[in-house]
Coordinates of C-alpha atoms and ligand atoms in Angstrom, one line a residue:
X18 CA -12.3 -24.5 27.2
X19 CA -9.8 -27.5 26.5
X20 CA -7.0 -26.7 24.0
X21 CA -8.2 -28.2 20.3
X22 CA -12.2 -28.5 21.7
X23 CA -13.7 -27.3 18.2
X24 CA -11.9 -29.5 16.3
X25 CA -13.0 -32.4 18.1
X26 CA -16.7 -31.4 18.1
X27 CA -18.4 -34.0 16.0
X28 CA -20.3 -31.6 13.6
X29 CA -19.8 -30.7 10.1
X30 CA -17.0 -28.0 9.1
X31 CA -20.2 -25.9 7.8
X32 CA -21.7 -26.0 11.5
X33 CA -18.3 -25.5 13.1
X34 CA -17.7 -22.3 11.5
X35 CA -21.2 -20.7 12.1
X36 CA -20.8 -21.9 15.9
X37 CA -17.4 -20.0 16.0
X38 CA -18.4 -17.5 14.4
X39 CA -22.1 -17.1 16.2
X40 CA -20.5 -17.3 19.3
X41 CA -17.3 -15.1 18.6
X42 CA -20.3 -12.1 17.4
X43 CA -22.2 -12.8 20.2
X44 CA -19.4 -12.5 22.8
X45 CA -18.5 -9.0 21.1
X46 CA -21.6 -7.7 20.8
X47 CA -22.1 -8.3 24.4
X48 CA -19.6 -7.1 25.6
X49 CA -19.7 -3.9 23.6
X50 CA -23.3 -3.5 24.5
X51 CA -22.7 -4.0 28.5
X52 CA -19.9 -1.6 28.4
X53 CA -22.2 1.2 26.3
X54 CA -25.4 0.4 28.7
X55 CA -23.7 0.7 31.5
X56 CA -21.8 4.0 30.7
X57 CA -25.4 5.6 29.1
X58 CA -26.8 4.5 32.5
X59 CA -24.1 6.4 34.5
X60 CA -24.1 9.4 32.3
X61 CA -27.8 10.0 32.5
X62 CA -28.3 9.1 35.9
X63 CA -25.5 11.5 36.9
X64 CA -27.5 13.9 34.6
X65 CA -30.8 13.6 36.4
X66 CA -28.9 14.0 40.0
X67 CA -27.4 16.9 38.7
X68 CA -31.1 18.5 37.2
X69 CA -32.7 17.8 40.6
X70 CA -29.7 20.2 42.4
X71 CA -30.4 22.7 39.9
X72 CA -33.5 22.9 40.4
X73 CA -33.5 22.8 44.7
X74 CA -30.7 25.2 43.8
X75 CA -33.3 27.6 41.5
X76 CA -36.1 27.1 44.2
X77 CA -33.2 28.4 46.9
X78 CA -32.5 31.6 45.2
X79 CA -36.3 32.4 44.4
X80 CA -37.4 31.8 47.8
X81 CA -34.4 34.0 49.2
X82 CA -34.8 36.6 46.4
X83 CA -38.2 37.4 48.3
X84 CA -38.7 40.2 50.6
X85 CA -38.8 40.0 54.1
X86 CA -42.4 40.8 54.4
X87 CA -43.5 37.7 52.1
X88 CA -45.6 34.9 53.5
X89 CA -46.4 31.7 52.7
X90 CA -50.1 32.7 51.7
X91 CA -49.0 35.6 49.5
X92 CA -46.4 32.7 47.4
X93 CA -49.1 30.0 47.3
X94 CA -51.7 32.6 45.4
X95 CA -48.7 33.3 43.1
X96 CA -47.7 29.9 42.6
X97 CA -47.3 30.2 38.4
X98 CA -43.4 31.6 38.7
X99 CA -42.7 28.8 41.1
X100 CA -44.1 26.0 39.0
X101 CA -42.0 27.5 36.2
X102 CA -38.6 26.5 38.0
X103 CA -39.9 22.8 38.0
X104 CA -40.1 20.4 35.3
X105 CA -43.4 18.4 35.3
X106 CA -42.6 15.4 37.0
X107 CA -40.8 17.6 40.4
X108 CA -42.9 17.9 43.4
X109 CA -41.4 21.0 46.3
X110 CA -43.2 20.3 49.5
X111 CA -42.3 22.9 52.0
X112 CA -43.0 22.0 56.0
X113 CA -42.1 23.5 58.9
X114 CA -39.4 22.7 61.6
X115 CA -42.3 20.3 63.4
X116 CA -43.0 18.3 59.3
X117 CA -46.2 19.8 58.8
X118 CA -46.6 20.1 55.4
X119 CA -47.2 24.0 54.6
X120 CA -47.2 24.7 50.4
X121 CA -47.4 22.3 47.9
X122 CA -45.7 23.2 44.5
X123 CA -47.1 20.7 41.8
X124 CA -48.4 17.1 42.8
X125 CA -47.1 14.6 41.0
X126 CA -46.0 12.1 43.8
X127 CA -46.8 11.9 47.9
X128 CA -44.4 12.9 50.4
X129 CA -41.3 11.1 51.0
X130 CA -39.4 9.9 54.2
X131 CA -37.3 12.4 55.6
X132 CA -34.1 11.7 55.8
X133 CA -33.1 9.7 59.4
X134 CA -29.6 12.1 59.4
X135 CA -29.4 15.1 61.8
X136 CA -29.7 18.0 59.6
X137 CA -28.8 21.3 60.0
X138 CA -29.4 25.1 57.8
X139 CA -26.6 24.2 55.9
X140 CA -27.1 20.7 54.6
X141 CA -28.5 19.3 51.5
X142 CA -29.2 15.6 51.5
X143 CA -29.7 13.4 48.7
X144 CA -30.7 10.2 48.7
X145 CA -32.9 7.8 46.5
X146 CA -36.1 6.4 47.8
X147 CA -39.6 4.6 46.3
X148 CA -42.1 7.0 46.3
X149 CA -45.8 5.3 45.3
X150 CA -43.7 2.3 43.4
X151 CA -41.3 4.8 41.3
X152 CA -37.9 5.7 42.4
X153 CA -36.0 8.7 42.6
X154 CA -33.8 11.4 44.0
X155 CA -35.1 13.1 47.1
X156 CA -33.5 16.0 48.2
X157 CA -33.8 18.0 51.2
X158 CA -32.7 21.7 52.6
X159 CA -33.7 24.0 55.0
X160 CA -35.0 27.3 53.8
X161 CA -36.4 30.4 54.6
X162 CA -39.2 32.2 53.0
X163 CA -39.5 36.0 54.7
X164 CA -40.0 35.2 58.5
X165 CA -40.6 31.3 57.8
X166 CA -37.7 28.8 58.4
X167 CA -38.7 25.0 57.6
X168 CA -37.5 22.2 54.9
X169 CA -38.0 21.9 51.8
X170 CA -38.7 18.4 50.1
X171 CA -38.0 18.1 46.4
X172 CA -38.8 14.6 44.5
X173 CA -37.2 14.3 41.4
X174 CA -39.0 10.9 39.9
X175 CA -36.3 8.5 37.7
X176 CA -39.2 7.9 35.3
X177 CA -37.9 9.6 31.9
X178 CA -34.6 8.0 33.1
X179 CA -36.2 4.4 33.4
X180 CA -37.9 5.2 30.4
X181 CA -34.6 5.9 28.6
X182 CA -33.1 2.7 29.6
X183 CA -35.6 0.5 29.1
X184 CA -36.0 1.9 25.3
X185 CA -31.8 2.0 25.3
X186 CA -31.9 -2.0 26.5
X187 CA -34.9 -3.0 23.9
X188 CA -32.8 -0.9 21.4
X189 CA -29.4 -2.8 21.9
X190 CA -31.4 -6.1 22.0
X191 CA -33.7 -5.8 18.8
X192 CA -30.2 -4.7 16.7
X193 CA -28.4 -7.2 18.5
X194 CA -30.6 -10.0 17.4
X195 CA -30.8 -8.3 14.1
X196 CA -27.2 -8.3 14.1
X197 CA -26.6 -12.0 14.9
X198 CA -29.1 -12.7 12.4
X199 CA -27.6 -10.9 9.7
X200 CA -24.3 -12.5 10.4
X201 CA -25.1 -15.9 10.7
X202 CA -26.7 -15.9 7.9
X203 CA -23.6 -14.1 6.1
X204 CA -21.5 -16.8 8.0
X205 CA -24.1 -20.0 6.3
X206 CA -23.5 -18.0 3.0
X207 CA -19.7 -17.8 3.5
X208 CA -19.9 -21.6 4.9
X209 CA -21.7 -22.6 2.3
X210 CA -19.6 -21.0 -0.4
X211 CA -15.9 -22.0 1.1
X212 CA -17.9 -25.3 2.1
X213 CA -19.1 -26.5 -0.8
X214 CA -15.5 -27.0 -3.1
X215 CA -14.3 -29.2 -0.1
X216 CA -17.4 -31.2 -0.1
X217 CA -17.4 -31.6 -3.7
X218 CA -13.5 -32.9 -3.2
X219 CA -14.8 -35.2 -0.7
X220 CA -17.2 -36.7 -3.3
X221 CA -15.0 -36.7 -5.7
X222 CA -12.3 -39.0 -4.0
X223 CA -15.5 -41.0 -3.0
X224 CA -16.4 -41.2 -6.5
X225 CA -12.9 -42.4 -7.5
X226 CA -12.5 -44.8 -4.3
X227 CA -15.3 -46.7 -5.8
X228 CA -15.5 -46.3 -9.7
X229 CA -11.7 -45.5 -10.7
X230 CA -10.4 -43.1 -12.1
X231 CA -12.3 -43.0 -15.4
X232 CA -15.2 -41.0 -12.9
X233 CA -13.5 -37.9 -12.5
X234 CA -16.4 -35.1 -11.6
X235 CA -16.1 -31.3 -12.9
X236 CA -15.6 -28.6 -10.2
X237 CA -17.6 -25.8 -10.4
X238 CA -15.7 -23.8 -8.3
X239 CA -13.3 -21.3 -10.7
X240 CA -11.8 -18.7 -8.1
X241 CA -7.9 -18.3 -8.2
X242 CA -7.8 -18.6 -3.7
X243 CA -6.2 -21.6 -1.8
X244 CA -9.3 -23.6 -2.5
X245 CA -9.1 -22.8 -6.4
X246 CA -5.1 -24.6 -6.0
X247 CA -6.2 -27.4 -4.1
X248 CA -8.7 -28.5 -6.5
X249 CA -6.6 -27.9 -9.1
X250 CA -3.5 -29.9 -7.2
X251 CA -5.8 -32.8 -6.6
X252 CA -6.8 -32.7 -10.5
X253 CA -3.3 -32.6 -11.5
X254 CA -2.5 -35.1 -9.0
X255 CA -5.1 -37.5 -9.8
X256 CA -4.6 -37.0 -13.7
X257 CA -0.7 -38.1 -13.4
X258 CA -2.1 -40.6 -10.6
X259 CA -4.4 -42.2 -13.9
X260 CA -1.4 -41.9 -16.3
X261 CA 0.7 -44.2 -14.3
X262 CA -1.7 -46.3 -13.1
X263 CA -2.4 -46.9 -16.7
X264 CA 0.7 -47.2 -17.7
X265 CA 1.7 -49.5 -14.7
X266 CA -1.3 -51.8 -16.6
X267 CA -0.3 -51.6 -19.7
X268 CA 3.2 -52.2 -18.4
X269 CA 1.7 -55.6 -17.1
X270 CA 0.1 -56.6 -19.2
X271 CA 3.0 -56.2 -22.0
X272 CA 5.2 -58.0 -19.3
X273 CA 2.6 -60.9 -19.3
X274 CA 2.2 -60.8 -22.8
X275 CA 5.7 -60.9 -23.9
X276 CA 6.5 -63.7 -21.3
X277 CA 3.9 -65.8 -22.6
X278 CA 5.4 -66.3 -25.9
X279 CA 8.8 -67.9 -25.1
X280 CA 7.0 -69.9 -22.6
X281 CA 4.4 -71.2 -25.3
X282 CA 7.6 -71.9 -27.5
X283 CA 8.9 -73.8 -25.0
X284 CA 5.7 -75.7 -23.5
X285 CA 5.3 -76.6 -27.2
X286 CA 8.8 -77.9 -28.0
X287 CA 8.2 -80.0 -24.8
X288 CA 5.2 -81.8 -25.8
X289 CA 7.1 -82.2 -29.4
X290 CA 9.8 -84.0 -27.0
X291 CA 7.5 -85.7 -24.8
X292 CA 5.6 -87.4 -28.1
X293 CA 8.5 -87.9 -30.5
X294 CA 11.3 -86.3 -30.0
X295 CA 13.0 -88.9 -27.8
X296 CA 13.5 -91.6 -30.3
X297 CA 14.5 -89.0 -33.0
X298 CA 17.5 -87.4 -32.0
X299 CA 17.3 -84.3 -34.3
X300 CA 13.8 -83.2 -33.4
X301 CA 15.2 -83.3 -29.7
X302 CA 18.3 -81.6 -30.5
X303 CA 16.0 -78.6 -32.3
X304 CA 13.4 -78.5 -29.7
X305 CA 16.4 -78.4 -27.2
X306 CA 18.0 -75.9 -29.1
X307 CA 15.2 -73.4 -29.4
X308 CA 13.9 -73.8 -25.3
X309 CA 17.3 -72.6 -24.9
X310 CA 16.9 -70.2 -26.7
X311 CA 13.8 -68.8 -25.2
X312 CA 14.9 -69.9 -22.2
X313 CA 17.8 -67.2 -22.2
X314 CA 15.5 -64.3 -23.9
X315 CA 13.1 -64.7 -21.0
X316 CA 16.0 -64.6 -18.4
X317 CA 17.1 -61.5 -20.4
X318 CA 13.9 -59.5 -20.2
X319 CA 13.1 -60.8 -16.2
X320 CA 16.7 -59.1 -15.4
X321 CA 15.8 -56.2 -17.3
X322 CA 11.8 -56.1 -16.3
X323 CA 13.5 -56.2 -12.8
X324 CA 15.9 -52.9 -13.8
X325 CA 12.9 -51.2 -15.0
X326 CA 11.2 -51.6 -11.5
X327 CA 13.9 -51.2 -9.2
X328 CA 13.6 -47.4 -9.6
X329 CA 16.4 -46.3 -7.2
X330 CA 17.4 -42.5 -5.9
X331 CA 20.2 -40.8 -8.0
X332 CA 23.5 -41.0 -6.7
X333 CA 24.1 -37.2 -6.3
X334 CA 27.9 -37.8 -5.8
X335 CA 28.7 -39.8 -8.8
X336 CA 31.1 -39.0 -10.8
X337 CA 32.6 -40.9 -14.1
X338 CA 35.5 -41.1 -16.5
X339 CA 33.2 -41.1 -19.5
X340 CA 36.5 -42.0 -22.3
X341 CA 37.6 -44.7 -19.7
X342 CA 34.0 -46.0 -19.3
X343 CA 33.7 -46.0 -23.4
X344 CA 36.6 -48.3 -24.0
X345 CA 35.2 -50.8 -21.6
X346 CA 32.2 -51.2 -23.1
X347 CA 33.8 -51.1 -26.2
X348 CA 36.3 -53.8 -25.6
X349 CA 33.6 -55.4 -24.0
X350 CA 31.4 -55.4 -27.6
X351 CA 34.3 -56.3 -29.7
X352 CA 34.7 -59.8 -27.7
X353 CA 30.8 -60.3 -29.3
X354 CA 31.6 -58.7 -32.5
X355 CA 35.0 -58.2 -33.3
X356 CA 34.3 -56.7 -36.7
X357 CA 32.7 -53.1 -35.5
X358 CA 34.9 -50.4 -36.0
X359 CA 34.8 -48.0 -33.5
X360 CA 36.3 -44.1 -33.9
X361 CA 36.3 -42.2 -31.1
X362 CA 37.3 -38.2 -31.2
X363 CA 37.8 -35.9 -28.5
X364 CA 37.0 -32.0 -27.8
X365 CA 38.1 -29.7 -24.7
X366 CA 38.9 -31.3 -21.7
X367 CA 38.0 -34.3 -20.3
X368 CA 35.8 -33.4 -17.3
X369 CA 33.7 -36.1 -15.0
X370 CA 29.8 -36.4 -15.7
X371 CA 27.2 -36.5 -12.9
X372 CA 26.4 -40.1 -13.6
X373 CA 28.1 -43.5 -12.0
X374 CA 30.2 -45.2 -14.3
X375 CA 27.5 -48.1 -14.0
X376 CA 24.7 -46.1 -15.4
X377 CA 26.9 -44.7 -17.6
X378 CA 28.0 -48.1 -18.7
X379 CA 25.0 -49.4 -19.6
X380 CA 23.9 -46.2 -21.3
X381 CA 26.6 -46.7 -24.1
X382 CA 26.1 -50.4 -24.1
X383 CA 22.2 -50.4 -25.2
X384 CA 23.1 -47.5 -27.4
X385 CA 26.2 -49.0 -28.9
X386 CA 24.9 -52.6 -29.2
X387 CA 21.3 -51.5 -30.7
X388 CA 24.0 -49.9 -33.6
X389 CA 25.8 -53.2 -33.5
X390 CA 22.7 -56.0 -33.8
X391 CA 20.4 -53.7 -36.1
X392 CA 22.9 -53.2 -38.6
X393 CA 24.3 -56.7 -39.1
X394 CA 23.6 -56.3 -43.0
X395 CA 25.2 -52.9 -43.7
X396 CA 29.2 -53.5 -45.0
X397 CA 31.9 -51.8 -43.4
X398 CA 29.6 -50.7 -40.6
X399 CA 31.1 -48.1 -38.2
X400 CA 30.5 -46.4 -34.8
X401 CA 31.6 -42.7 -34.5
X402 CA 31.7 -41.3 -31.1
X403 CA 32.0 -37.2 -30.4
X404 CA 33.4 -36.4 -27.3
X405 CA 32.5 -32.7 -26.9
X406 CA 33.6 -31.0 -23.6
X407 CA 32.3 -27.6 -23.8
X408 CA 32.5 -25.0 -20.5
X409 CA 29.3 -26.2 -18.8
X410 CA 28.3 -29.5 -20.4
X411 CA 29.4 -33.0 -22.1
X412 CA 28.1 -33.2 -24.9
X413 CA 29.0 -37.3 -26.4
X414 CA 27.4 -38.4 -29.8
X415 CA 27.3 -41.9 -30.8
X416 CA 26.6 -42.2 -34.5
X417 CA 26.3 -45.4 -37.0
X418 CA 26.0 -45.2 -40.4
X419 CA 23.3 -48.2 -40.6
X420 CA 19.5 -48.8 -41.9
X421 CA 18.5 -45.8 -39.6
X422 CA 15.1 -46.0 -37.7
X423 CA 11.8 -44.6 -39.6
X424 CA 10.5 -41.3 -38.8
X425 CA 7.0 -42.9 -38.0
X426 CA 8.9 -45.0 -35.4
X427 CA 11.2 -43.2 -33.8
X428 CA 8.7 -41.1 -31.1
X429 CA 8.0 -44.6 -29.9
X430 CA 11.7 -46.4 -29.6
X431 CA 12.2 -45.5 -25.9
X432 CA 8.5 -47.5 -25.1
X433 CA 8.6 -50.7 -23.0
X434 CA 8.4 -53.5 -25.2
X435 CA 8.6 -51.1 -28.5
X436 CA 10.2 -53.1 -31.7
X437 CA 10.5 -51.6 -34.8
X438 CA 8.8 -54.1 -37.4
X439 CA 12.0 -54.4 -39.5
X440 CA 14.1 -55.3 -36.5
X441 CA 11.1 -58.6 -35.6
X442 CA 11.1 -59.5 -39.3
X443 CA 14.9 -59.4 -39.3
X444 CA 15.2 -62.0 -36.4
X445 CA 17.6 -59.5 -34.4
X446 CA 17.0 -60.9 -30.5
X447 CA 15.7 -58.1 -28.3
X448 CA 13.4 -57.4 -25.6
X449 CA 12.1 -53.9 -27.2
X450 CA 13.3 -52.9 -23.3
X451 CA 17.1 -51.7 -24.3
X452 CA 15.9 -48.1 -25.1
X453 CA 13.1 -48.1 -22.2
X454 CA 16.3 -48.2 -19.4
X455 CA 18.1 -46.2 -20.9
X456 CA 15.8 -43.3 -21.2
X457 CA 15.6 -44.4 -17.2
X458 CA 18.8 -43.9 -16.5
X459 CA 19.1 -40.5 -18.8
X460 CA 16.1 -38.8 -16.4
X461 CA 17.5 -40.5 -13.3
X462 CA 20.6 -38.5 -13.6
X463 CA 19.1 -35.4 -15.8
X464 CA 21.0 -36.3 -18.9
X465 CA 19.6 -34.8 -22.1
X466 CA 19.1 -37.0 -24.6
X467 CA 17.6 -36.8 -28.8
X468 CA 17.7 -38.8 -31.4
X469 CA 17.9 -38.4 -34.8
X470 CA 18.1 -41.1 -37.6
X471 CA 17.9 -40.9 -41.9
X472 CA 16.7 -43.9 -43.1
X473 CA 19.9 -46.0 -45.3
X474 CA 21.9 -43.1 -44.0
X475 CA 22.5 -44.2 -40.0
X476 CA 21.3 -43.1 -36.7
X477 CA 22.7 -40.3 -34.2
X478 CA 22.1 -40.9 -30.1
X479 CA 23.3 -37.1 -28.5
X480 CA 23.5 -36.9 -24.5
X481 CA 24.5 -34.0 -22.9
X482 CA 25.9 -34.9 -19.1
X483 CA 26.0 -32.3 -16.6
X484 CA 29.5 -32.2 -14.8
X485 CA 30.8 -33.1 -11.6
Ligands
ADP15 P1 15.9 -54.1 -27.7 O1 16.2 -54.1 -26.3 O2 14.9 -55.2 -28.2 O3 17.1 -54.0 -28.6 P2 15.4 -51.3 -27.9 O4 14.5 -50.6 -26.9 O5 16.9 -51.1 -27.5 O6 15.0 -52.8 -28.0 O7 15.2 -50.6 -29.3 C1 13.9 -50.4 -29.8 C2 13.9 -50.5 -31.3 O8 14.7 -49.4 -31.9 C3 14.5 -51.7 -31.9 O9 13.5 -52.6 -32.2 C4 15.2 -51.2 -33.2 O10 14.4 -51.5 -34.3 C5 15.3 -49.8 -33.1 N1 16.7 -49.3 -33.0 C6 17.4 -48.8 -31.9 N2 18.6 -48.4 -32.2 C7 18.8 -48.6 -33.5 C8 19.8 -48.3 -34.4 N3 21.0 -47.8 -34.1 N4 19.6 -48.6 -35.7 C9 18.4 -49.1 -36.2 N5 17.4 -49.3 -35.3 C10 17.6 -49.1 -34.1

């Protein structure tokens, strides 16, 4: 059979398995039943050659056990001791040295053949032969009865042996079909119960292929085996599957949304050009004015949309100078707003953290500047950083004692798009995507980060980076 032939069989994996499994139990069972027939059939046909002996054997030592003086006539008129040596089916002929058949003990069958070897006082010869359509043994030997010397013919019929075999044979083949029977149908029952999950998985993704994910069929199959995992993996799988596809929509469709506003500004600026605007130089100078301004908002959130989507690996060999990484980014904020006052303290050593000074950079800068733009209105506003270098981690709080973010906001702040209402009422530009990469870049390099923030009190960003 060629390598891989089942698998290619075009049938159904229900069918496959009873074929493998009919024909794996029918091979078995044959074999085991040939080997079992065949050593019944020597055993009792070993056991019938070895009854006839006895008994030419028996019929030997009566006959010699006789006197001298005995005849032939005198043994036939006794003949009740004789046919008690036999067994029903035996037939003794006796004949004399010319083959003329002199005493009969029983008749079951007629004569056989005698043998065509030269046989002398000595010899017994067995052989098998068809005697009226039956086989069996015949065996002859000479023998002497008083004064009398001829052969004597014993036929030993094979018919309780056929018998035997034939009910042995009918036997092996009735439980053998019973057999098969019983374990095919165990096999359909077992096929249809291993069967049955994977067909309901096929149906499933069928189901989903055409009517999305909102058609998500139950399982009814509960068992804690391989099967049980895979259906459970593909629920998992397709349940994460439907919680990013929607959020890849809703993702979009924010996108979409948000874009559409600064273009709308603009497209309706324009028209306010196109109708007035170019005789009156101040309505051209606003309308100018504010497309630039949208102009640079939506350049803003395309670069960031695009940081958000360029989702690349973690560099597992980074390593960054997170003091030297702060002062940049603060030196880079106080060219914006000079006023901030930044205080920086440091704890323990100054270790590297797992994170590329980019990353890193642009962690503190959405932090940092978030704490800068949202607290324009508090006096003497100031940034505290904690620089905590314990044994195993880096633990760097940046804290502002600004407005603080309401509690009823704050599970949301790290959402695409997510603006607190103050911070829209308040005119502060923003994408609402700040927070959104940085919680990217935090996972990205397995950085912990909480927030906590007291309204009028400030608002406290914690990260703890794992060490080079
Ligand atoms: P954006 O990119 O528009 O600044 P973010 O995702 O960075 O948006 O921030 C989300 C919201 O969280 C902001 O709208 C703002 O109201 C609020 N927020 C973030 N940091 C602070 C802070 N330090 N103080 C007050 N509000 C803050």
């Amino acid at each position: 059979m060629k390598k891989g032939y089942i698998k290619q069989l075009h049938l159904s994996l229900k069918s496959k398995w009873m074929l493998a499994v009919g024909v794996t139990i029918f091979i078995s069972y044959a074999i085991i039943s040939i080997v079992l027939y065949v050593a019944l059939q020597t055993w009792l046909i070993n056991n019938e050659e070895k009854n006839a002996l006895r008994t030419i054997d028996d019929m030997s030592t009566f006959f010699e056990a006789q006197e001298n003086t005995v005849t032939i006539q005198k043994l036939q008129n006794n003949s009740a001791l004789m046919k008690a040596i036999l067994t029903q089916e035996q037939t003794v002929r006796i004949f004399n040295l010319d083959g003329i058949e002199i005493m009969r003990i029983n008749d079951v069958t007629s004569a056989a053949e005698f043998p065509t070897e030269e046989m002398n006082y000595f010899s017994t010869i067995i052989e098998k032969q068809s005697i009226d359509g039956t086989e069996g043994y015949v065996i002859h030997r000479a023998v002497r009865i008083g004064q009398f010397q001829g052969i004597m013919q014993l036929i030993h019929p094979l018919t309780t042996f056929h018998t035997m075999m034939n009910y042995i044979l009918t036997t092996i083949l009735i439980v053998g079909f019973g057999a098969m029977l019983f374990s095919v149908s165990i096999s359909y029952y077992l096929a249809n119960v291993l069967v049955k999950p994977i067909v309901q998985l096929r149906d499933a993704m069928h189901l989903v292929r055409n009517n999305g994910f909102k058609a998500q069929p139950q399982f009814d199959y509960s068992a804690h085996d391989e099967l049980g995992e895979l259906l459970q993996m593909y629920r998992t799988l397709m349940n994460e599957l439907e919680i990013s596809f929607t959020k890849q929509q809703q993702f979009v469709a924010d996108a979409s949304h948000e874009l559409r506003t600064p273009i709308q500004v603009i497209e309706g600026h324009l028209s306010l050009i196109k109708r007035w605007g170019k005789n009156d130089p101040e309505i051209l100078m606003e309308s100018l004015t504010t497309s630039l301004t949208e102009i640079t908002r939506m350049k803003k959130m395309i670069e960031e949309l695009l940081q958000l989507a360029r989702r690349e690996e973690a560099d597992e060999s980074a390593a960054a100078n997170i003091e030297e990484v702060y002062e940049q980014v603060k030196e880079e904020l106080l060219q914006l707003y000079p006023d901030t006052q930044f205080y920086l303290a440091v704890v323990g050593q100054r270790a590297e953290a797992a994170v590329t000074e980019h990353a890193l950079a642009q962690i503190f800068r959405n932090i940092m500047s978030n704490s800068i733009r949202y607290n324009s209105n508090v006096p003497n506003l100031q940034i505290n950083i904690l620089y905590n270098d314990t044994d195993s981690t880096i633990l760097v709080t940046i804290e502002d004692n600004g407005l603080g973010i309401p509690k009823e906001h704050l599970p949301y702040i790290f959402d695409r798009f997510y603006r607190v209402d103050e911070s829209r009422t308040n005119h502060v530009a923003g994408t609402g995507l700040g927070l959104s990469i940085t919680k990217m870049l935090v996972d990205k390099y397995r950085i912990l980060m909480k927030v906590d923030s007291t309204l009028q009190k400030g608002t406290i960003f914690s990260l703890k980076f794992h060490k080079k």
